Short mmCIF file of C-alpha atoms in Angstrom, two decimals:
data_model
loop_
_atom_site.label_atom_id
_atom_site.label_comp_id
_atom_site.label_asym_id
_atom_site.label_seq_id
_atom_site.Cartn_x
_atom_site.Cartn_y
_atom_site.Cartn_z
CA UNK Q 111 0.00 0.00 0.00
CA UNK Q 112 1.16 3.55 -0.67
CA UNK Q 113 0.72 4.42 3.02
CA UNK Q 114 3.42 1.94 4.11
CA UNK Q 115 6.36 4.24 3.42
CA UNK Q 116 5.16 7.26 5.43
CA UNK Q 117 3.92 5.03 8.27
CA UNK Q 118 7.35 3.45 8.65
CA UNK Q 119 8.91 6.87 9.22
CA UNK Q 120 7.10 7.37 12.51
CA UNK Q 121 9.14 5.46 15.06
CA UNK Q 122 7.50 3.77 18.04
CA UNK Q 123 9.23 6.22 20.43
CA UNK Q 124 7.92 9.25 18.54
CA UNK Q 125 4.46 7.68 18.22
CA UNK Q 126 4.23 7.19 22.01
CA UNK Q 127 5.05 10.82 22.77
CA UNK Q 128 3.16 12.37 19.84
CA UNK Q 129 0.64 14.18 22.06
CA UNK Q 130 3.40 15.69 24.21
CA UNK Q 131 5.11 16.81 20.99
CA UNK Q 132 1.83 18.37 19.84
CA UNK Q 133 1.73 20.30 23.14
CA UNK Q 134 5.21 21.73 22.50
CA UNK Q 135 4.26 22.65 18.93
CA UNK Q 136 1.15 24.40 20.22
CA UNK Q 137 3.27 26.37 22.72
CA UNK Q 138 5.43 27.57 19.81
CA UNK Q 139 2.32 28.45 17.83
CA UNK Q 140 0.87 30.16 20.91
CA UNK Q 141 3.76 32.64 21.00
CA UNK Q 142 3.30 33.68 17.38
CA UNK Q 143 -0.49 34.10 17.58
CA UNK Q 144 -0.38 35.51 21.13
CA UNK Q 145 1.74 38.42 19.96
CA UNK Q 146 -0.84 39.72 17.49
CA UNK Q 147 -3.79 39.15 19.84
CA UNK Q 148 -1.96 41.04 22.62
CA UNK Q 149 -1.13 43.86 20.23
CA UNK Q 150 -4.81 44.23 19.29
CA UNK Q 151 -5.56 45.31 22.87
CA UNK Q 152 -2.46 47.53 23.11
CA UNK Q 153 -2.90 49.56 19.92
CA UNK Q 154 -4.96 52.27 21.62
CA UNK Q 155 -2.31 52.63 24.37
CA UNK Q 156 0.49 52.78 21.79
CA UNK Q 157 -1.43 55.51 19.94
CA UNK Q 158 -1.55 57.61 23.13
CA UNK Q 159 1.14 60.35 23.28
CA UNK Q 160 4.30 59.79 25.35
CA UNK Q 161 5.00 58.94 28.11
CA UNK Q 162 1.97 56.60 28.19
CA UNK Q 163 2.48 55.40 24.60
CA UNK Q 164 4.39 56.31 21.46
CA UNK Q 165 1.84 58.69 19.93
CA UNK Q 166 1.53 56.45 16.87
CA UNK Q 167 -0.89 57.59 14.17
CA UNK Q 168 -3.46 55.19 12.69
CA UNK Q 169 -1.28 54.59 9.63
CA UNK Q 170 1.73 53.88 11.89
CA UNK Q 171 -0.39 51.43 13.88
CA UNK Q 172 -1.38 49.69 10.65
CA UNK Q 173 2.30 49.45 9.73
CA UNK Q 174 3.22 48.14 13.20
CA UNK Q 175 0.83 45.25 12.52
CA UNK Q 176 1.59 44.88 8.81
CA UNK Q 177 5.39 45.05 9.10
CA UNK Q 178 5.08 41.80 11.02
CA UNK Q 179 2.54 40.16 8.73
CA UNK Q 180 4.20 41.18 5.44
CA UNK Q 181 7.64 39.86 6.42
CA UNK Q 182 5.90 36.81 7.87
CA UNK Q 183 3.92 36.16 4.69
CA UNK Q 184 6.76 37.03 2.32
CA UNK Q 185 9.19 34.57 3.91
CA UNK Q 186 6.83 31.75 4.93
CA UNK Q 187 7.36 29.66 1.82
CA UNK Q 188 11.14 30.05 1.88
CA UNK Q 189 11.07 29.18 5.58
CA UNK Q 190 9.05 26.05 4.76
CA UNK Q 191 11.61 25.05 2.11
CA UNK Q 192 14.50 25.68 4.51
CA UNK Q 193 12.75 23.49 7.06
CA UNK Q 194 12.33 20.76 4.43
CA UNK Q 195 16.05 21.10 3.56
CA UNK Q 196 17.80 21.75 6.89
CA UNK Q 197 15.40 20.03 9.28
CA UNK Q 198 12.17 21.37 10.77
CA UNK Q 199 13.42 21.24 14.37
CA UNK Q 200 16.52 23.34 13.58
CA UNK Q 201 14.40 25.92 11.77
CA UNK Q 202 11.90 26.01 14.65
CA UNK Q 203 14.66 26.63 17.19
CA UNK Q 204 16.26 29.37 15.08
CA UNK Q 205 12.92 31.06 14.44
CA UNK Q 206 12.09 31.12 18.15
CA UNK Q 207 15.46 32.72 19.01
CA UNK Q 208 14.96 35.49 16.41
CA UNK Q 209 11.35 36.03 17.51
CA UNK Q 210 12.42 36.32 21.15
CA UNK Q 211 15.16 38.83 20.32
CA UNK Q 212 12.74 40.92 18.22
CA UNK Q 213 10.22 40.90 21.07
CA UNK Q 214 12.79 42.18 23.58
CA UNK Q 215 13.86 44.98 21.22
CA UNK Q 216 10.23 45.95 20.39
CA UNK Q 217 9.48 46.29 24.11
CA UNK Q 218 11.98 49.15 24.41
CA UNK Q 219 11.19 50.96 21.14
CA UNK Q 220 11.66 54.72 21.42
CA UNK Q 221 9.49 55.67 18.44
CA UNK Q 222 6.82 54.23 16.13
CA UNK Q 223 9.49 53.76 13.42
CA UNK Q 224 11.62 51.62 15.76
CA UNK Q 225 8.56 49.59 16.74
CA UNK Q 226 7.75 48.95 13.07
CA UNK Q 227 11.33 47.79 12.41
CA UNK Q 228 11.44 45.43 15.40
CA UNK Q 229 8.01 44.06 14.54
CA UNK Q 230 9.42 43.18 11.12
CA UNK Q 231 12.24 41.29 12.89
CA UNK Q 232 9.62 39.41 14.92
CA UNK Q 233 7.87 38.55 11.65
CA UNK Q 234 11.14 37.09 10.36
CA UNK Q 235 11.36 34.75 13.34
CA UNK Q 236 7.66 33.86 13.23
CA UNK Q 237 7.95 32.91 9.53
CA UNK Q 238 10.27 30.07 10.52
CA UNK Q 239 8.10 28.93 13.43
CA UNK Q 240 4.57 28.69 11.99
CA UNK Q 241 5.06 26.35 8.97
CA UNK Q 242 7.49 24.14 10.87
CA UNK Q 243 4.94 23.41 13.64
CA UNK Q 244 2.38 22.02 11.19
CA UNK Q 245 5.07 20.22 9.15
CA UNK Q 246 6.37 18.44 12.27
CA UNK Q 247 2.78 17.55 13.22
CA UNK Q 248 2.23 15.91 9.82
CA UNK Q 249 5.37 13.82 10.29
CA UNK Q 250 4.55 12.76 13.86
CA UNK Q 251 0.91 11.67 13.38
CA UNK Q 252 -0.40 8.99 11.04
CA UNK Q 253 -2.94 10.07 8.44
CA UNK Q 254 -5.95 8.73 10.33
CA UNK Q 255 -5.04 10.89 13.36
CA UNK Q 256 -4.06 13.99 11.38
CA UNK Q 257 -7.56 15.58 11.24
CA UNK Q 258 -7.89 15.29 15.03
CA UNK Q 259 -4.36 16.65 15.60
CA UNK Q 260 -4.93 19.53 13.17
CA UNK Q 261 -8.21 20.31 14.94
CA UNK Q 262 -6.40 20.55 18.29
CA UNK Q 263 -3.65 22.61 16.61
CA UNK Q 264 -6.31 25.00 15.24
CA UNK Q 265 -7.85 25.11 18.72
CA UNK Q 266 -4.48 26.35 19.94
CA UNK Q 267 -5.05 29.46 17.84
CA UNK Q 268 -8.28 30.01 19.76
CA UNK Q 269 -6.44 29.54 23.06
CA UNK Q 270 -3.88 32.17 22.03
CA UNK Q 271 -6.63 34.57 21.00
CA UNK Q 272 -8.20 34.04 24.44
CA UNK Q 273 -5.02 34.43 26.46
CA UNK Q 274 -3.61 37.33 24.43
CA UNK Q 275 -6.11 40.13 25.10
CA UNK Q 276 -6.49 39.22 28.78
CA UNK Q 277 -2.73 38.99 29.29
CA UNK Q 278 -2.29 42.26 27.42
CA UNK Q 279 -4.98 43.92 29.53
CA UNK Q 280 -3.41 42.77 32.81
CA UNK Q 281 0.05 43.91 31.71
CA UNK Q 282 -1.19 47.33 30.55
CA UNK Q 283 -3.03 47.81 33.85
CA UNK Q 284 0.20 47.30 35.80
CA UNK Q 285 3.15 48.01 33.49
CA UNK Q 286 4.19 50.12 30.50
CA UNK Q 287 3.08 49.30 26.92
CA UNK Q 288 6.35 47.47 26.09
CA UNK Q 289 5.48 44.70 28.54
CA UNK Q 290 3.10 43.22 25.96
CA UNK Q 291 6.17 42.32 23.88
CA UNK Q 292 8.54 41.47 26.73
CA UNK Q 293 6.16 38.72 27.93
CA UNK Q 294 7.14 36.69 24.85
CA UNK Q 295 10.72 36.19 26.06
CA UNK Q 296 10.11 33.73 28.97
CA UNK Q 297 7.63 31.76 26.82
CA UNK Q 298 10.29 31.48 24.10
CA UNK Q 299 12.83 30.19 26.63
CA UNK Q 300 10.37 27.54 27.89
CA UNK Q 301 9.48 26.46 24.35
CA UNK Q 302 13.16 26.14 23.38
CA UNK Q 303 13.88 23.87 26.34
CA UNK Q 304 10.90 21.58 25.73
CA UNK Q 305 11.61 21.42 22.00
CA UNK Q 306 15.23 20.36 22.50
CA UNK Q 307 14.00 17.59 24.79
CA UNK Q 308 10.93 16.23 22.99
CA UNK Q 309 10.60 17.21 19.33
CA UNK Q 310 12.20 14.94 16.69
CA UNK Q 311 13.81 16.39 13.59
CA UNK Q 312 12.52 15.66 10.09
CA UNK Q 313 13.27 16.84 6.58
CA UNK Q 314 12.25 16.30 2.98
CA UNK Q 315 14.55 13.69 1.36
CA UNK Q 316 14.24 15.66 -1.90
CA UNK Q 317 14.04 19.32 -0.85
CA UNK Q 318 13.43 22.06 -3.37
CA UNK Q 319 15.98 24.73 -4.29
CA UNK Q 320 15.67 28.16 -2.75
CA UNK Q 321 14.20 31.00 -4.81
CA UNK Q 322 15.69 34.35 -3.67
CA UNK Q 323 14.37 36.26 -6.71
CA UNK Q 324 10.82 35.06 -6.04
CA UNK Q 325 11.07 36.01 -2.36
CA UNK Q 326 12.31 39.53 -3.17
CA UNK Q 327 9.61 40.09 -5.81
CA UNK Q 328 6.82 38.89 -3.50
CA UNK Q 329 7.92 41.04 -0.55
CA UNK Q 330 8.43 44.19 -2.69
CA UNK Q 331 5.09 43.69 -4.45
CA UNK Q 332 3.13 43.20 -1.22
CA UNK Q 333 4.83 46.12 0.57
CA UNK Q 334 4.14 48.50 -2.33
CA UNK Q 335 0.51 47.36 -2.60
CA UNK Q 336 -0.18 47.66 1.13
CA UNK Q 337 1.69 50.98 1.37
CA UNK Q 338 -0.45 52.43 -1.42
CA UNK Q 339 -3.68 51.23 0.21
CA UNK Q 340 -2.73 52.60 3.65
CA UNK Q 341 -1.56 55.91 2.13
CA UNK Q 342 -4.89 56.24 0.29
CA UNK Q 343 -6.76 55.84 3.57
CA UNK Q 344 -4.44 58.29 5.33
CA UNK Q 345 -5.06 60.95 2.64
CA UNK Q 346 -8.74 59.94 2.23
CA UNK Q 347 -8.02 60.13 -1.50
CA UNK Q 348 -7.42 56.99 -3.58
CA UNK Q 349 -7.18 59.09 -6.77
CA UNK Q 350 -3.96 60.76 -5.55
CA UNK Q 351 -1.15 60.22 -8.07
CA UNK Q 352 1.24 58.80 -5.45
CA UNK Q 353 -1.37 56.36 -4.19
CA UNK Q 354 -2.30 55.15 -7.68
CA UNK Q 355 1.36 54.85 -8.73
CA UNK Q 356 2.29 52.84 -5.63
CA UNK Q 357 -0.68 50.47 -5.88
CA UNK Q 358 -0.05 50.05 -9.62
CA UNK Q 359 3.65 49.32 -9.06
CA UNK Q 360 2.79 46.77 -6.37
CA UNK Q 361 0.35 44.96 -8.65
CA UNK Q 362 2.89 45.01 -11.52
CA UNK Q 363 5.59 43.48 -9.32
CA UNK Q 364 3.17 40.79 -8.10
CA UNK Q 365 2.26 39.94 -11.71
CA UNK Q 366 5.99 39.70 -12.48
CA UNK Q 367 6.33 37.40 -9.46
CA UNK Q 368 3.62 35.05 -10.75
CA UNK Q 369 5.14 34.98 -14.25
CA UNK Q 370 8.62 34.30 -12.83
CA UNK Q 371 7.34 31.54 -10.55
CA UNK Q 372 5.47 29.90 -13.43
CA UNK Q 373 8.64 29.76 -15.55
CA UNK Q 374 11.06 28.84 -12.76
CA UNK Q 375 12.19 25.24 -12.27
CA UNK Q 376 12.47 25.87 -8.50
CA UNK Q 377 9.66 28.31 -7.63
CA UNK Q 378 8.90 29.60 -4.13
CA UNK Q 379 5.25 28.94 -4.85
CA UNK Q 380 4.45 26.17 -7.29
CA UNK Q 381 1.55 27.81 -9.13
CA UNK Q 382 0.56 24.43 -10.61
CA UNK Q 383 -0.91 23.59 -7.18
CA UNK Q 384 -3.63 26.13 -7.91
CA UNK Q 385 -4.88 24.16 -10.91
CA UNK Q 386 -6.52 21.98 -8.26
CA UNK Q 387 -9.83 23.80 -7.63
CA UNK Q 388 -10.33 22.21 -4.21
CA UNK Q 389 -6.88 23.28 -3.04
CA UNK Q 390 -7.35 26.80 -4.46
CA UNK Q 391 -10.79 27.20 -2.86
CA UNK Q 392 -9.51 26.11 0.57
CA UNK Q 393 -6.52 28.47 0.36
CA UNK Q 394 -8.73 31.32 -0.90
CA UNK Q 395 -11.24 30.76 1.90
CA UNK Q 396 -8.52 31.16 4.53
CA UNK Q 397 -7.28 34.37 2.91
CA UNK Q 398 -10.76 35.90 2.62
CA UNK Q 399 -11.90 35.07 6.15
CA UNK Q 400 -8.74 36.58 7.65
CA UNK Q 401 -9.17 39.63 5.41
CA UNK Q 402 -12.57 40.21 7.01
CA UNK Q 403 -11.62 39.18 10.56
CA UNK Q 404 -8.37 41.18 10.94
CA UNK Q 405 -10.11 44.36 9.82
CA UNK Q 406 -12.84 43.80 12.41
CA UNK Q 407 -10.46 43.18 15.32
CA UNK Q 408 -8.61 46.36 14.35
CA UNK Q 409 -11.67 48.63 14.71
CA UNK Q 410 -13.41 46.70 17.51
CA UNK Q 411 -10.67 47.71 19.97
CA UNK Q 412 -11.34 51.39 19.29
CA UNK Q 413 -15.08 50.76 19.63
CA UNK Q 414 -14.74 49.15 23.06
CA UNK Q 415 -12.02 51.48 24.43
CA UNK Q 416 -12.52 54.86 22.74
CA UNK Q 417 -16.31 54.87 22.29
CA UNK Q 418 -17.48 52.62 25.14
CA UNK Q 419 -14.72 53.59 27.61
CA UNK Q 420 -13.56 50.10 28.62
CA UNK Q 421 -10.02 49.50 29.88
CA UNK Q 422 -7.52 47.26 28.02
CA UNK Q 423 -8.18 44.44 30.51
CA UNK Q 424 -11.95 44.79 30.15
CA UNK Q 425 -11.53 44.78 26.35
CA UNK Q 426 -9.52 41.57 26.62
CA UNK Q 427 -12.27 39.97 28.67
CA UNK Q 428 -14.89 41.14 26.18
CA UNK Q 429 -13.03 39.27 23.43
CA UNK Q 430 -13.11 35.99 25.40
CA UNK Q 431 -16.23 34.63 23.65
CA UNK Q 432 -14.47 34.87 20.26
CA UNK Q 433 -11.59 32.78 21.56
CA UNK Q 434 -13.72 30.42 23.64
CA UNK Q 435 -15.84 29.49 20.63
CA UNK Q 436 -12.74 28.64 18.59
CA UNK Q 437 -11.31 26.63 21.47
CA UNK Q 438 -14.57 24.70 21.91
CA UNK Q 439 -15.48 24.07 18.29
CA UNK Q 440 -12.17 23.82 16.37
CA UNK Q 441 -11.30 20.31 17.68
CA UNK Q 442 -14.92 19.19 17.11
CA UNK Q 443 -15.40 20.67 13.65
CA UNK Q 444 -14.23 17.42 12.05
CA UNK Q 445 -17.36 15.74 13.47
CA UNK Q 446 -19.52 18.26 11.61
CA UNK Q 447 -17.47 17.62 8.47
CA UNK Q 448 -17.98 13.85 8.88
CA UNK Q 449 -21.72 14.39 8.92
CA UNK Q 450 -22.29 17.24 6.47
CA UNK Q 451 -19.09 17.42 4.38
CA UNK Q 452 -16.46 20.11 3.84
CA UNK Q 453 -18.61 22.24 1.55
CA UNK Q 454 -21.62 22.62 3.84
CA UNK Q 455 -19.51 23.08 6.99
CA UNK Q 456 -17.20 25.73 5.54
CA UNK Q 457 -19.95 27.58 3.65
CA UNK Q 458 -22.01 27.69 6.85
CA UNK Q 459 -19.01 29.10 8.73
CA UNK Q 460 -18.48 31.79 6.09
CA UNK Q 461 -22.15 32.80 6.09
CA UNK Q 462 -22.10 33.03 9.89
CA UNK Q 463 -19.05 35.33 9.75
CA UNK Q 464 -20.80 37.50 7.14
CA UNK Q 465 -23.95 37.72 9.27
CA UNK Q 466 -21.98 38.77 12.36
CA UNK Q 467 -20.14 41.45 10.39
CA UNK Q 468 -23.52 42.80 9.33
CA UNK Q 469 -24.52 42.75 13.01
CA UNK Q 470 -21.49 44.97 13.77
CA UNK Q 471 -23.10 47.57 11.53
CA UNK Q 472 -26.00 47.79 14.01
CA UNK Q 473 -23.87 48.52 17.10
CA UNK Q 474 -24.21 51.96 18.66
CA UNK Q 475 -22.59 53.74 21.60
CA UNK Q 476 -25.32 52.53 24.01
CA UNK Q 477 -25.99 49.03 22.58
CA UNK Q 478 -26.19 46.43 25.42
CA UNK Q 479 -22.72 44.94 25.66
CA UNK Q 480 -24.02 41.36 25.80
CA UNK Q 481 -24.98 41.72 22.13
CA UNK Q 482 -21.31 42.30 21.28
CA UNK Q 483 -20.47 39.15 23.28
CA UNK Q 484 -22.97 37.11 21.24
CA UNK Q 485 -21.49 38.49 18.00
CA UNK Q 486 -17.94 37.59 19.09
CA UNK Q 487 -18.99 34.06 20.13
CA UNK Q 488 -20.75 33.37 16.83
CA UNK Q 489 -17.80 34.79 14.89
CA UNK Q 490 -15.48 32.40 16.73
CA UNK Q 491 -17.86 29.53 15.96
CA UNK Q 492 -17.78 30.43 12.27
CA UNK Q 493 -13.96 30.64 12.30
CA UNK Q 494 -13.65 27.18 13.89
CA UNK Q 495 -15.79 25.62 11.17
CA UNK Q 496 -13.69 27.24 8.45
CA UNK Q 497 -10.12 26.77 9.72
CA UNK Q 498 -10.22 23.07 10.63
CA UNK Q 499 -11.77 21.64 7.44
CA UNK Q 500 -9.77 23.90 5.11
CA UNK Q 501 -6.51 23.11 6.94
CA UNK Q 502 -7.14 19.36 6.59
CA UNK Q 503 -7.98 19.75 2.87
CA UNK Q 504 -4.79 21.74 2.24
CA UNK Q 505 -2.42 19.55 4.29
CA UNK Q 506 -3.72 16.28 2.83
CA UNK Q 507 -3.68 17.57 -0.76
CA UNK Q 508 0.13 17.28 -0.89
CA UNK Q 509 2.43 14.35 0.05
CA UNK Q 510 3.67 14.16 3.63
CA UNK Q 511 7.20 15.13 2.53
CA UNK Q 512 5.85 18.45 1.26
CA UNK Q 513 4.10 19.27 4.54
CA UNK Q 514 6.27 22.36 5.01
CA UNK Q 515 5.24 23.70 1.60
CA UNK Q 516 1.53 23.07 2.24
CA UNK Q 517 1.71 24.71 5.66
CA UNK Q 518 3.63 27.67 4.27
CA UNK Q 519 1.08 28.21 1.48
CA UNK Q 520 -1.80 28.07 3.96
CA UNK Q 521 -0.15 30.54 6.32
CA UNK Q 522 1.04 32.80 3.50
CA UNK Q 523 -2.52 33.32 2.30
CA UNK Q 524 -3.76 33.75 5.86
CA UNK Q 525 -1.16 36.44 6.60
CA UNK Q 526 -1.52 38.18 3.23
CA UNK Q 527 -5.30 38.13 3.68
CA UNK Q 528 -4.95 39.58 7.18
CA UNK Q 529 -2.45 42.25 6.08
CA UNK Q 530 -4.65 43.31 3.16
CA UNK Q 531 -7.69 43.25 5.47
CA UNK Q 532 -6.02 45.65 7.90
CA UNK Q 533 -4.80 47.85 5.04
CA UNK Q 534 -8.03 47.91 3.01
CA UNK Q 535 -10.57 47.94 5.83
CA UNK Q 536 -8.32 50.24 7.89
CA UNK Q 537 -8.27 52.63 4.94
CA UNK Q 538 -12.05 52.37 4.54
CA UNK Q 539 -12.38 53.15 8.27
CA UNK Q 540 -9.99 56.11 8.02
CA UNK Q 541 -11.65 57.54 4.88
CA UNK Q 542 -15.18 57.17 6.26
CA UNK Q 543 -14.11 58.65 9.61
CA UNK Q 544 -12.48 61.68 8.00
CA UNK Q 545 -15.58 62.39 5.90
CA UNK Q 546 -17.70 62.31 9.06
CA UNK Q 547 -15.49 64.43 11.32
CA UNK Q 548 -14.08 66.98 8.88
CA UNK Q 549 -16.96 69.45 9.18
CA UNK Q 550 -16.46 69.56 12.98
CA UNK Q 551 -12.75 70.45 12.92
CA UNK Q 552 -13.21 74.20 12.35
CA UNK Q 553 -12.04 75.02 15.88
CA UNK Q 554 -8.86 72.96 15.49
CA UNK Q 555 -5.64 74.83 14.55
CA UNK Q 556 -4.98 74.53 10.80
CA UNK Q 557 -1.57 72.93 11.34
CA UNK Q 558 -2.98 69.83 13.06
CA UNK Q 559 -6.37 69.68 11.32
CA UNK Q 560 -5.37 66.97 8.84
CA UNK Q 561 -3.81 64.78 11.56
CA UNK Q 562 -6.83 65.28 13.84
CA UNK Q 563 -9.11 63.87 11.13
CA UNK Q 564 -7.15 60.65 10.63
CA UNK Q 565 -8.64 58.60 13.50
CA UNK Q 566 -10.80 58.88 16.61
CA UNK Q 567 -7.70 58.69 18.82
CA UNK Q 568 -6.09 61.54 16.89
CA UNK Q 569 -9.24 63.67 17.28
CA UNK Q 570 -9.55 62.92 21.00
CA UNK Q 571 -5.83 63.62 21.49
CA UNK Q 572 -6.17 67.06 19.88
CA UNK Q 573 -9.40 67.69 21.84
CA UNK Q 574 -7.57 66.97 25.11
CA UNK Q 575 -4.87 69.53 24.25
CA UNK Q 576 -7.50 72.19 23.46
CA UNK Q 577 -8.94 71.88 26.97
CA UNK Q 578 -12.60 72.97 27.44
CA UNK Q 579 -12.76 74.08 23.79
CA UNK Q 580 -12.07 70.51 22.72
CA UNK Q 581 -14.98 68.98 24.66
CA UNK Q 582 -17.31 69.76 21.77
CA UNK Q 583 -15.31 67.37 19.55
CA UNK Q 584 -15.91 64.23 21.65
CA UNK Q 585 -19.53 63.60 20.61
CA UNK Q 586 -18.94 64.17 16.87
CA UNK Q 587 -15.80 61.98 17.04
CA UNK Q 588 -17.82 59.09 18.50
CA UNK Q 589 -20.59 59.55 15.92
CA UNK Q 590 -18.10 59.71 13.04
CA UNK Q 591 -16.31 56.59 14.27
CA UNK Q 592 -19.55 54.61 14.63
CA UNK Q 593 -20.54 55.53 11.07
CA UNK Q 594 -17.07 54.54 9.82
CA UNK Q 595 -17.24 51.26 11.74
CA UNK Q 596 -20.62 50.41 10.21
CA UNK Q 597 -19.34 51.07 6.67
CA UNK Q 598 -16.19 49.02 7.31
CA UNK Q 599 -18.14 46.09 8.79
CA UNK Q 600 -20.38 45.93 5.73
CA UNK Q 601 -17.32 45.85 3.46
CA UNK Q 602 -15.98 42.96 5.54
CA UNK Q 603 -19.33 41.16 5.26
CA UNK Q 604 -19.16 41.50 1.48
CA UNK Q 605 -15.72 39.86 1.45
CA UNK Q 606 -17.00 37.01 3.65
CA UNK Q 607 -19.90 36.44 1.25
CA UNK Q 608 -17.44 36.13 -1.64
CA UNK Q 609 -15.60 33.50 0.43
CA UNK Q 610 -18.87 31.63 1.04
CA UNK Q 611 -19.54 31.55 -2.71
CA UNK Q 612 -16.04 30.23 -3.47
CA UNK Q 613 -16.20 27.33 -1.01
CA UNK Q 614 -19.82 26.49 -1.93
CA UNK Q 615 -18.78 26.09 -5.55
CA UNK Q 616 -15.47 24.26 -5.21
CA UNK Q 617 -15.00 22.40 -1.91
CA UNK Q 618 -15.94 18.69 -1.88
CA UNK Q 619 -19.31 17.76 -0.43
CA UNK Q 620 -18.21 14.78 1.63
CA UNK Q 621 -14.89 14.00 3.37
CA UNK Q 622 -14.98 10.44 1.98
CA UNK Q 623 -14.29 11.74 -1.53
CA UNK Q 624 -10.59 11.26 -2.35
CA UNK Q 625 -8.72 14.55 -2.49
CA UNK Q 626 -6.38 15.24 -5.43
CA UNK Q 627 -2.86 14.35 -4.33
CA UNK Q 628 -3.99 11.69 -1.88
CA UNK Q 629 -2.93 8.21 -2.87
CA UNK Q 630 -5.20 6.30 -0.57
CA UNK Q 631 -7.96 5.05 -2.84
CA UNK Q 632 -7.61 1.61 -1.34
CA UNK Q 633 -9.00 2.83 2.00
CA UNK Q 634 -12.54 1.71 2.79
CA UNK Q 635 -14.76 4.86 2.55
CA UNK Q 636 -16.32 4.23 5.95
CA UNK Q 637 -12.91 4.43 7.64
CA UNK Q 638 -12.67 8.20 7.25
#
């Protein structure tokens, strides 16, 4: 049988400790996801002027998040190939060391520019951690246990989302803003020790060649595209010549990247994978759902803290239902797939996300807070029923030896989707906010009027400096932000609906159907 070769590579010793190994892998994953979920709670504090924060503008906050995700996404596939070539354990250890060093430096940033640079360094380390965790998992568990293990692995994301905001809130209540990054260092040290002890090394016996040209083209293209989108939102003018030129240049470089990869004999991304409609739909679904979700988490923090007046810790607690739902349902989503199939499960998850984004458009300054909790819980439920089935489809579409490549592709699209979501929806938020607040900025000095219109935090910051004269700006700022949030949420809902259409058309209906790339036709259908 074709399964005999991969089964023989899992030794009895490794098989016995596979669940302990999964725990170590989840700890490594926890650090990477924890960082972004902590940052979501801290962005308002970081936007506050010194000494409380760094006085970062909304565009600088978007870059603090996107510097991490763009480097992460741009290097994921190369990191997966290096793991296949050098050994996944070695790459995991190196990635954790770089991530820990970047975290320590970010904690003591003296300006938004320094924070952006050190966040990029953290993204470099994270790029080597994320694909390696899933690649090791695929080489430790046999195929029949992989869906369960991947479900638990996906549940780890939910755990990190739960722990992150609460941890961030506690730290910000007692320490300075940099503590949200410094907390990563002891977790990194613990993960390194456990990994050296428990995790076996593995590699692809026939690794691919590295593709430096492809990596450079992808990173340059994505940075130019995201920069143009963020700049358009900052200026509230997407017809500006600089904005159009930057977005156009980014798209041109990305087209050149695709053409180069198609012609290369050792591409970073093998574009032939995307001829498989099931694989493409699963990858696309991940990208689209994170596009919608990352944009929502970006503005929901300002809604809870700036409009509703909750503290960072309270905001973290308010986000618990989102994480709890993922933690509860991600490991169990495979049971829903067994009964209803990948298509129905994932489409249902996408439609639920779209509905909850529409519900965000109904939130006001005095809406009962329990309604927000219900929205977060149902969003987490939708996420769990998207991530688990699509991850299984993607990971089982390629041979076990290419697990690093499959994981890297999945995470690349997730990070690119998230980065574009923050850029696009952040720009929609900024543009809609400026149009709503501009008519109320007549009392603001001309020199700071443009900056004051960029975000609610910028307006409130200027209002505080004006003293009693600035009090009249608070109400209009809240109203303008709520309008902008409603517009942005509806854009996100539209993206989620596109994702629902894609998976409804192309994902398989039942898990018993053999996936392209799987060579297990001899299995009895009832065994899945």
